[in-house]
Tab-separated table of C-alpha atoms and ligand atoms in Angstrom:
chain	number	residue	atom	x	y	z
J	13	MET	CA	-134.730	142.609	60.330
J	14	SER	CA	-138.163	141.769	60.387
J	15	ILE	CA	-140.425	140.872	63.592
J	16	ALA	CA	-143.156	138.565	63.790
J	17	ILE	CA	-145.426	138.809	66.786
J	18	VAL	CA	-147.784	135.578	67.761
J	19	LEU	CA	-151.166	136.466	69.091
J	20	PHE	CA	-154.164	134.122	70.187
J	21	GLY	CA	-157.369	135.430	69.025
J	22	GLU	CA	-158.831	134.066	72.151
J	23	TYR	CA	-157.419	136.570	74.555
J	24	GLY	CA	-158.526	139.728	72.573
J	25	PHE	CA	-157.050	142.854	72.528
J	26	ASP	CA	-155.619	143.879	75.728
J	27	ARG	CA	-152.973	145.341	77.285
J	28	ALA	CA	-150.887	142.496	77.414
J	29	VAL	CA	-151.129	142.506	73.314
J	30	ALA	CA	-150.458	146.097	73.272
J	31	GLY	CA	-147.329	145.536	75.202
J	32	VAL	CA	-145.936	142.533	72.812
J	33	ILE	CA	-146.700	144.960	70.024
J	34	GLY	CA	-145.003	147.877	71.933
J	35	CYS	CA	-142.051	145.530	72.192
J	36	GLY	CA	-141.949	145.056	68.533
J	37	GLN	CA	-142.398	148.533	67.788
J	38	ALA	CA	-139.772	149.490	69.605
J	39	LEU	CA	-137.301	147.176	67.826
J	40	LYS	CA	-138.318	148.247	64.916
J	41	ALA	CA	-137.452	151.918	65.526
J	42	THR	CA	-133.789	150.584	65.782
J	43	THR	CA	-133.555	147.847	63.389
J	44	GLY	CA	-136.280	148.881	60.845
J	45	GLY	CA	-138.081	146.038	58.945
J	46	GLU	CA	-141.483	145.335	59.122
J	47	ILE	CA	-143.708	143.948	62.163
J	48	VAL	CA	-145.963	140.968	60.933
J	49	ALA	CA	-148.767	140.114	63.308
J	50	VAL	CA	-150.080	136.429	63.495
J	51	VAL	CA	-152.818	135.986	64.716
J	52	ILE	CA	-154.015	132.027	65.642
J	53	GLY	CA	-157.758	131.335	66.437
J	54	ALA	CA	-159.958	133.936	65.934
J	55	PRO	CA	-161.789	135.457	62.897
J	56	ALA	CA	-160.669	138.936	61.907
J	57	GLY	CA	-162.630	141.164	64.040
J	58	GLU	CA	-162.148	143.955	66.890
J	59	MET	CA	-159.023	142.559	67.850
J	60	THR	CA	-157.268	142.396	64.493
J	61	SER	CA	-158.446	145.535	63.738
J	62	GLU	CA	-156.912	147.055	66.826
J	63	VAL	CA	-153.823	145.058	65.689
J	64	ALA	CA	-153.771	146.147	62.226
J	65	GLY	CA	-153.489	149.716	63.315
J	66	ARG	CA	-150.289	148.843	65.193
J	67	VAL	CA	-148.379	146.677	62.896
J	68	ASP	CA	-147.446	146.601	58.922
J	69	ARG	CA	-149.217	143.453	58.189
J	70	VAL	CA	-151.584	140.697	59.736
J	71	ILE	CA	-152.070	137.349	59.064
J	72	VAL	CA	-154.918	135.392	60.502
J	73	ALA	CA	-155.489	131.666	60.776
J	74	SER	CA	-158.887	131.178	61.932
J	75	GLN	CA	-160.247	127.613	60.397
J	76	PRO	CA	-162.250	125.584	63.006
J	77	GLU	CA	-159.380	123.270	64.322
J	78	LEU	CA	-157.831	126.509	65.741
J	79	GLY	CA	-160.671	128.018	67.326
J	80	GLU	CA	-160.057	126.123	70.396
J	81	TYR	CA	-156.225	126.004	71.522
J	82	GLN	CA	-154.575	122.952	71.333
J	83	PRO	CA	-150.902	123.219	71.736
J	84	GLU	CA	-149.657	120.856	68.989
J	85	THR	CA	-152.225	122.095	66.378
J	86	ALA	CA	-151.158	125.523	67.297
J	87	ILE	CA	-147.547	125.315	67.134
J	88	ASP	CA	-148.006	123.305	63.582
J	89	ALA	CA	-150.116	126.247	62.067
J	90	MET	CA	-147.269	128.716	63.640
J	91	LYS	CA	-144.504	126.761	62.263
J	92	GLN	CA	-146.243	126.875	58.565
J	93	ILE	CA	-147.223	130.746	58.642
J	94	LEU	CA	-143.862	131.547	60.241
J	95	ALA	CA	-141.183	129.526	58.137
J	96	PRO	CA	-141.841	131.454	54.937
J	97	LEU	CA	-141.729	134.606	56.445
J	98	GLY	CA	-138.546	134.342	57.544
J	99	ALA	CA	-138.595	136.771	60.531
J	100	SER	CA	-135.674	136.738	62.757
J	101	ILE	CA	-137.385	137.801	65.918
J	102	VAL	CA	-140.597	136.140	66.804
J	103	LEU	CA	-142.427	137.531	70.049
J	104	LEU	CA	-145.124	136.463	72.506
J	105	GLY	CA	-146.977	137.365	75.236
J	106	ASN	CA	-147.029	135.985	79.084
J	107	ASP	CA	-150.218	134.596	78.536
J	108	THR	CA	-150.296	131.040	79.167
J	109	TYR	CA	-150.556	129.668	75.777
J	110	SER	CA	-147.187	131.749	74.784
J	111	GLN	CA	-145.325	130.554	77.369
J	112	GLU	CA	-145.993	126.893	76.604
J	113	VAL	CA	-145.412	127.244	72.771
J	114	THR	CA	-142.686	129.431	72.980
J	115	PRO	CA	-139.988	126.829	73.302
J	116	ARG	CA	-141.662	124.373	70.942
J	117	LEU	CA	-141.822	126.690	68.259
J	118	ALA	CA	-138.245	128.053	68.430
J	119	SER	CA	-137.103	124.540	68.557
J	120	ARG	CA	-139.426	123.892	64.973
J	121	LEU	CA	-138.284	126.585	63.355
J	122	GLY	CA	-134.609	125.849	64.402
J	123	GLY	CA	-134.145	129.146	66.367
J	124	SER	CA	-133.114	130.110	70.028
J	125	SER	CA	-135.644	130.835	72.667
J	126	LEU	CA	-135.814	132.581	75.934
J	127	ALA	CA	-138.469	133.047	78.536
J	128	ASP	CA	-139.461	136.261	80.525
J	129	ALA	CA	-137.669	139.039	78.573
J	130	VAL	CA	-138.531	142.723	79.732
J	131	GLU	CA	-136.367	144.244	76.286
J	132	VAL	CA	-135.689	142.771	73.178
J	133	LYS	CA	-132.961	144.800	71.004
J	134	SER	CA	-130.544	144.371	68.450
J	135	VAL	CA	-126.975	145.016	68.929
J	136	ASN	CA	-124.905	144.751	65.875
J	137	GLY	CA	-126.961	142.675	64.019
J	138	ALA	CA	-127.103	140.307	67.332
J	139	VAL	CA	-130.279	139.743	69.251
J	140	HIS	CA	-130.116	140.507	72.889
J	141	ALA	CA	-132.737	139.700	75.394
J	142	ILE	CA	-133.101	140.844	78.775
J	143	ARG	CA	-134.756	139.218	81.913
J	144	SER	CA	-134.179	139.195	85.920
J	145	ALA	CA	-131.921	136.610	87.305
J	146	TYR	CA	-131.328	134.738	90.539
J	147	GLY	CA	-134.470	135.546	91.431
J	148	GLY	CA	-134.718	138.884	90.642
J	149	LYS	CA	-131.473	139.864	92.157
J	150	ALA	CA	-129.820	141.065	88.997
J	151	MET	CA	-130.808	141.500	85.526
J	152	ALA	CA	-128.977	139.162	82.525
J	153	THR	CA	-128.566	139.879	79.034
J	154	TYR	CA	-128.706	136.743	76.896
J	155	GLU	CA	-127.437	136.790	73.212
J	156	LEU	CA	-130.106	134.459	70.971
J	157	LYS	CA	-127.482	132.805	68.676
J	158	ARG	CA	-129.693	130.939	66.367
J	159	SER	CA	-132.359	132.491	64.069
J	160	PRO	CA	-135.406	133.057	64.811
J	161	ALA	CA	-135.008	134.635	68.334
J	162	VAL	CA	-138.646	133.508	69.466
J	163	VAL	CA	-139.385	135.135	73.116
J	164	TRP	CA	-141.990	135.434	75.389
J	165	VAL	CA	-141.751	139.059	77.186
J	166	ARG	CA	-143.246	140.285	80.322
J	167	ALA	CA	-146.152	142.060	78.172
J	168	ARG	CA	-147.882	143.915	80.659
J	169	ALA	CA	-145.082	145.546	81.962
J	170	LEU	CA	-143.873	147.058	78.447
J	171	ALA	CA	-144.887	150.112	77.037
J	172	PRO	CA	-148.198	149.659	75.104
J	173	ALA	CA	-147.979	150.208	71.148
J	174	GLU	CA	-149.422	153.307	69.936
J	175	PRO	CA	-151.666	152.974	66.838
J	176	THR	CA	-149.341	153.787	63.942
J	177	GLY	CA	-151.901	156.233	62.064
J	178	ALA	CA	-152.196	153.416	59.079
J	179	VAL	CA	-153.923	150.261	59.038
J	180	ALA	CA	-152.221	146.980	57.993
J	181	THR	CA	-153.187	144.820	55.420
J	182	MET	CA	-155.138	141.960	56.503
J	183	GLU	CA	-154.649	138.357	55.043
J	184	GLU	CA	-156.643	135.131	56.082
J	185	THR	CA	-154.665	132.073	55.509
J	186	SER	CA	-155.320	128.390	55.661
J	187	VAL	CA	-152.939	126.104	57.088
J	188	ASN	CA	-152.764	121.871	56.451
J	189	LEU	CA	-153.010	120.659	59.971
J	190	GLY	CA	-153.696	116.821	59.257
J	191	GLU	CA	-154.695	114.534	61.760
J	192	ALA	CA	-154.439	116.258	65.222
J	193	ALA	CA	-151.822	114.767	67.570
J	194	LEU	CA	-153.716	115.021	70.511
J	195	ARG	CA	-157.274	113.559	71.690
J	196	ILE	CA	-159.212	115.654	74.211
J	197	VAL	CA	-160.874	112.990	76.473
J	198	GLU	CA	-162.632	114.946	78.988
J	199	ARG	CA	-162.705	118.910	79.432
J	200	ARG	CA	-162.893	120.678	83.046
J	201	ALA	CA	-163.334	124.788	82.843
J	202	GLU	CA	-162.174	126.555	85.745
J	203	VAL	CA	-165.221	128.997	86.609
J	204	GLN	CA	-163.711	132.508	86.557
J	205	GLU	CA	-165.134	134.778	88.554
J	206	GLY	CA	-164.585	138.471	88.174
J	207	VAL	CA	-161.654	139.730	85.967
J	208	ARG	CA	-158.500	137.730	85.224
J	209	LEU	CA	-155.672	138.202	88.062
J	210	GLU	CA	-153.274	139.334	85.296
J	211	ASP	CA	-155.952	142.355	84.429
J	212	ALA	CA	-156.645	143.281	88.179
J	213	GLN	CA	-155.952	146.841	89.156
J	214	ILE	CA	-156.359	146.062	92.611
J	215	ILE	CA	-155.186	142.719	94.035
J	216	VAL	CA	-155.358	141.160	97.429
J	217	SER	CA	-153.221	138.453	98.259
J	218	GLY	CA	-152.791	136.073	101.118
J	219	GLY	CA	-149.689	133.763	102.496
J	220	ARG	CA	-148.985	130.849	104.805
J	221	GLY	CA	-148.961	133.588	107.415
J	222	LEU	CA	-152.893	133.322	107.491
J	223	GLY	CA	-152.698	130.033	108.955
J	224	GLY	CA	-155.695	128.267	107.007
J	225	PRO	CA	-158.069	128.482	104.298
J	226	GLU	CA	-160.767	130.505	106.609
J	227	PRO	CA	-158.778	133.676	106.872
J	228	PHE	CA	-159.220	134.160	102.977
J	229	GLU	CA	-162.706	134.635	103.900
J	230	MET	CA	-161.782	137.938	105.998
J	231	LEU	CA	-159.372	138.840	102.804
J	232	LYS	CA	-162.366	138.526	100.618
J	233	GLU	CA	-164.360	140.973	102.613
J	234	LEU	CA	-161.685	143.343	102.330
J	235	ALA	CA	-161.429	142.846	98.432
J	236	GLN	CA	-165.099	143.269	98.230
J	237	VAL	CA	-164.626	146.826	99.490
J	238	LEU	CA	-161.740	147.710	97.486
J	239	GLY	CA	-163.368	145.868	94.366
J	240	ALA	CA	-160.190	143.710	94.229
J	241	GLU	CA	-159.578	140.275	92.914
J	242	GLN	CA	-157.896	137.558	95.223
J	243	GLY	CA	-154.483	136.455	94.962
J	244	ALA	CA	-152.128	133.997	97.290
J	245	SER	CA	-148.406	132.955	97.622
J	246	ARG	CA	-147.479	129.362	96.358
J	247	ALA	CA	-147.214	128.226	99.833
J	248	ALA	CA	-150.942	129.015	100.226
J	249	CYS	CA	-151.855	127.497	96.858
J	250	ASP	CA	-149.590	124.282	97.625
J	251	ALA	CA	-151.440	124.410	101.055
J	252	GLY	CA	-154.641	123.410	99.297
J	253	TRP	CA	-156.353	126.962	100.885
J	254	VAL	CA	-157.066	128.477	97.737
J	255	PRO	CA	-157.002	126.999	93.945
J	256	PRO	CA	-153.502	127.066	92.511
J	257	SER	CA	-155.230	129.493	89.657
J	258	TRP	CA	-154.597	132.268	92.185
J	259	GLN	CA	-150.790	131.607	92.554
J	260	VAL	CA	-148.827	134.843	92.217
J	261	GLY	CA	-145.260	134.585	91.443
J	262	GLN	CA	-142.146	132.865	89.067
J	263	THR	CA	-144.335	129.768	88.397
J	264	GLY	CA	-147.570	131.369	89.091
J	265	LYS	CA	-149.325	134.651	87.601
J	266	LYS	CA	-147.620	137.725	86.587
J	267	VAL	CA	-149.408	140.687	87.567
J	268	ALA	CA	-148.834	144.401	87.533
J	269	PRO	CA	-151.851	146.176	89.498
J	270	GLU	CA	-152.029	149.620	90.805
J	271	LEU	CA	-152.211	148.090	94.150
J	272	TYR	CA	-150.772	144.836	95.621
J	273	LEU	CA	-151.773	144.275	98.866
J	274	ALA	CA	-149.707	141.261	100.362
J	275	ILE	CA	-151.233	140.228	103.787
J	276	ALA	CA	-148.900	137.509	105.895
J	277	ILE	CA	-146.425	136.828	102.751
J	278	SER	CA	-142.984	137.223	103.342
J	279	GLY	CA	-141.755	138.641	99.982
J	280	ALA	CA	-139.599	135.524	98.804
J	281	SER	CA	-138.026	136.271	95.663
J	282	GLN	CA	-140.030	134.019	93.730
J	283	HIS	CA	-143.044	135.821	94.889
J	284	LEU	CA	-141.558	138.839	94.127
J	285	LEU	CA	-140.896	137.579	90.670
J	286	GLY	CA	-144.822	137.757	89.714
J	287	MET	CA	-145.637	141.109	91.523
J	288	GLY	CA	-143.005	143.180	91.547
J	289	ASP	CA	-143.977	145.405	88.715
J	290	SER	CA	-147.101	146.329	90.756
J	291	LYS	CA	-147.503	150.372	90.907
J	292	VAL	CA	-147.871	150.285	95.237
J	293	ILE	CA	-147.413	147.464	97.257
J	294	ALA	CA	-148.655	147.294	100.423
J	295	ALA	CA	-147.821	144.760	103.177
J	296	VAL	CA	-149.039	143.584	106.405
J	297	ASN	CA	-146.992	141.139	108.391
J	298	THR	CA	-145.780	140.329	111.848
J	299	ASP	CA	-141.969	140.279	111.246
J	300	GLY	CA	-140.726	143.912	110.385
J	301	ASP	CA	-137.711	141.975	109.007
J	302	ALA	CA	-139.698	140.028	106.453
J	303	PRO	CA	-138.595	140.886	102.811
J	304	ILE	CA	-141.423	142.276	101.752
J	305	PHE	CA	-141.146	145.279	103.541
J	306	LYS	CA	-137.878	146.171	101.573
J	307	HIS	CA	-140.435	146.152	98.324
J	308	CYS	CA	-143.535	147.984	99.903
J	309	SER	CA	-144.324	151.322	99.718
J	310	PHE	CA	-146.598	151.181	102.762
J	311	GLY	CA	-146.457	148.287	105.761
J	312	ILE	CA	-147.921	147.415	108.752
J	313	VAL	CA	-145.866	145.161	111.505
J	314	GLU	CA	-149.112	143.715	112.940
J	315	ASP	CA	-151.235	140.715	113.302
J	316	TYR	CA	-153.071	140.393	110.135
J	317	LYS	CA	-156.084	139.757	112.405
J	318	ASN	CA	-155.940	143.412	113.945
J	319	VAL	CA	-155.671	144.990	110.992
J	320	VAL	CA	-157.614	143.130	108.109
J	321	PRO	CA	-161.137	143.768	109.628
J	322	LEU	CA	-160.170	147.438	110.864
J	323	LEU	CA	-159.291	148.117	106.957
J	324	THR	CA	-162.207	146.870	105.458
J	325	GLU	CA	-164.496	148.614	108.128
J	326	LYS	CA	-162.861	151.942	107.572
J	327	LEU	CA	-162.552	151.626	103.822
J	328	ALA	CA	-166.630	150.632	103.738
J	329	GLU	CA	-167.191	153.746	105.896
J	330	MET	CA	-165.085	155.767	103.423
J	331	ARG	CA	-167.267	154.452	100.195
J	332	LYS	CA	-170.497	155.058	101.852
R	10	FAD	P1	-143.721	132.227	104.346
R	10	FAD	O1	-142.362	132.712	103.619
R	10	FAD	O2	-143.821	131.241	105.109
R	10	FAD	O3	-144.283	133.459	104.801
R	10	FAD	C1	-145.177	133.639	105.716
R	10	FAD	C2	-145.187	135.052	106.296
R	10	FAD	O4	-146.271	135.429	107.227
R	10	FAD	C3	-144.099	135.457	107.153
R	10	FAD	O5	-143.579	136.575	106.801
R	10	FAD	C4	-144.815	135.675	108.702
R	10	FAD	O6	-143.899	136.570	109.548
R	10	FAD	C5	-146.068	136.224	108.532
R	10	FAD	N1	-147.134	135.896	109.305
R	10	FAD	C6	-147.353	134.836	109.931
R	10	FAD	N2	-148.296	135.061	110.734
R	10	FAD	C7	-148.647	136.288	110.834
R	10	FAD	C8	-150.092	136.935	111.119
R	10	FAD	N3	-150.568	136.580	112.025
R	10	FAD	N4	-150.343	138.136	110.450
R	10	FAD	C9	-149.037	138.496	109.563
R	10	FAD	N5	-148.237	138.143	109.357
R	10	FAD	C10	-148.143	136.850	109.560
R	10	FAD	N6	-143.871	131.464	95.726
R	10	FAD	C11	-144.888	132.325	95.576
R	10	FAD	O7	-145.281	132.740	96.199
R	10	FAD	N7	-144.785	132.441	94.103
R	10	FAD	C12	-144.297	131.144	93.109
R	10	FAD	O8	-144.776	131.468	91.643
R	10	FAD	C13	-143.024	130.809	93.446
R	10	FAD	N8	-142.769	129.820	92.686
R	10	FAD	C14	-141.270	129.198	93.001
R	10	FAD	C15	-140.625	128.559	92.058
R	10	FAD	C16	-139.644	128.025	92.484
R	10	FAD	C17	-138.831	126.878	92.176
R	10	FAD	C18	-138.978	127.786	94.262
R	10	FAD	C19	-138.293	127.022	94.612
R	10	FAD	C20	-140.400	128.605	94.990
R	10	FAD	C21	-140.980	129.032	94.725
R	10	FAD	N9	-141.995	129.535	95.764
R	10	FAD	C22	-143.056	130.509	94.970
R	10	FAD	C23	-141.946	129.324	97.037
R	10	FAD	C24	-141.185	130.481	97.923
R	10	FAD	O9	-139.862	130.363	97.796
R	10	FAD	C25	-141.577	130.702	99.056
R	10	FAD	O10	-141.573	129.437	99.660
R	10	FAD	C26	-143.631	131.606	99.102
R	10	FAD	O11	-143.384	132.283	98.430
R	10	FAD	C27	-143.722	131.490	100.516
R	10	FAD	O12	-145.205	131.920	100.683
R	10	FAD	P2	-145.544	132.935	102.046
R	10	FAD	O13	-144.671	134.109	101.903
R	10	FAD	O14	-147.051	132.734	102.059
R	10	FAD	O15	-144.892	132.035	103.213
């Protein structure tokens, strides 16, 4: 059973790429076959050589039209590369591009697609993928009946791929892209300060219980002392208090930091879906019955206004 892994060169080699390849390695250990990494949009370089040390074959499509991500163009290229490979399983990570292209790519290849899997396995020749259901209350196993099974996995939460000790062959390929389906009329770049939320080791998140945008400044001071990034619940983002890019959860970012501080966040299942893989969760909430307390290692039942400044002050003293 051969396995293809689609990677976007723009993201470089990170924990997510290592995780999705790790998923492929675990599959290969039980099914045999080869792992082919298809890298879209980056010339061979540091990223591709890291990948080459962990898979059996690398195909790189780096012509200029693919340098800047456009879903239609990327899917077109992927189809042309993947169709002749005939892989039974196509794995992608949980970055924005992968999430966007997975169902469309499956449709173009005549396969089945699934989102947000935490495990993909072969059971008597059938492809099964496991993911959470009912807002994280249960785990469901899906059989992907049409081939290939095209699945994006929760890459950062999976065991990262180890180098195999060999270096895979690297092939540059060129695809026929024709007329681009979409024309970009305006581009607005979001300013990225600090590290990406998905890569943050510590996250300080705020929720609706903060009551407005101003208290996020208070949380910013705490985040600075901790060297943390800031996140938020959907309620806080929808209220316009912080940018939508801060949203953590089912329809936001999936994060897995060493420490996740949830301040005035109730812990709705949709929020937990985005941060439940955090190593340590700590919460501050006035409601002792808030669901977040069932999921955290440390909790303080108190008004955030009494806790956050004190915590910031004490941590700043400790750091001196
Ligand atoms: P609330 O649920 O209103 O909680 C606020 C908390 O603050 C309460 O627990 C309260 O006790 C506490 N509080 C109040 N005052 C204080 C104080 N002074 N000090 C300390 N604590 C205080 N949500 C997400 O976050 N991310 C998602 O990706 C997401 N996706 C969704 C997708 C779908 C399809 C749907 C239907 C919903 C989704 N939601 C998502 C929304 C989710 O269901 C919740 O509505 C949301 O997470 C609630 O945000 P919150 O915890 O900030 O607000």
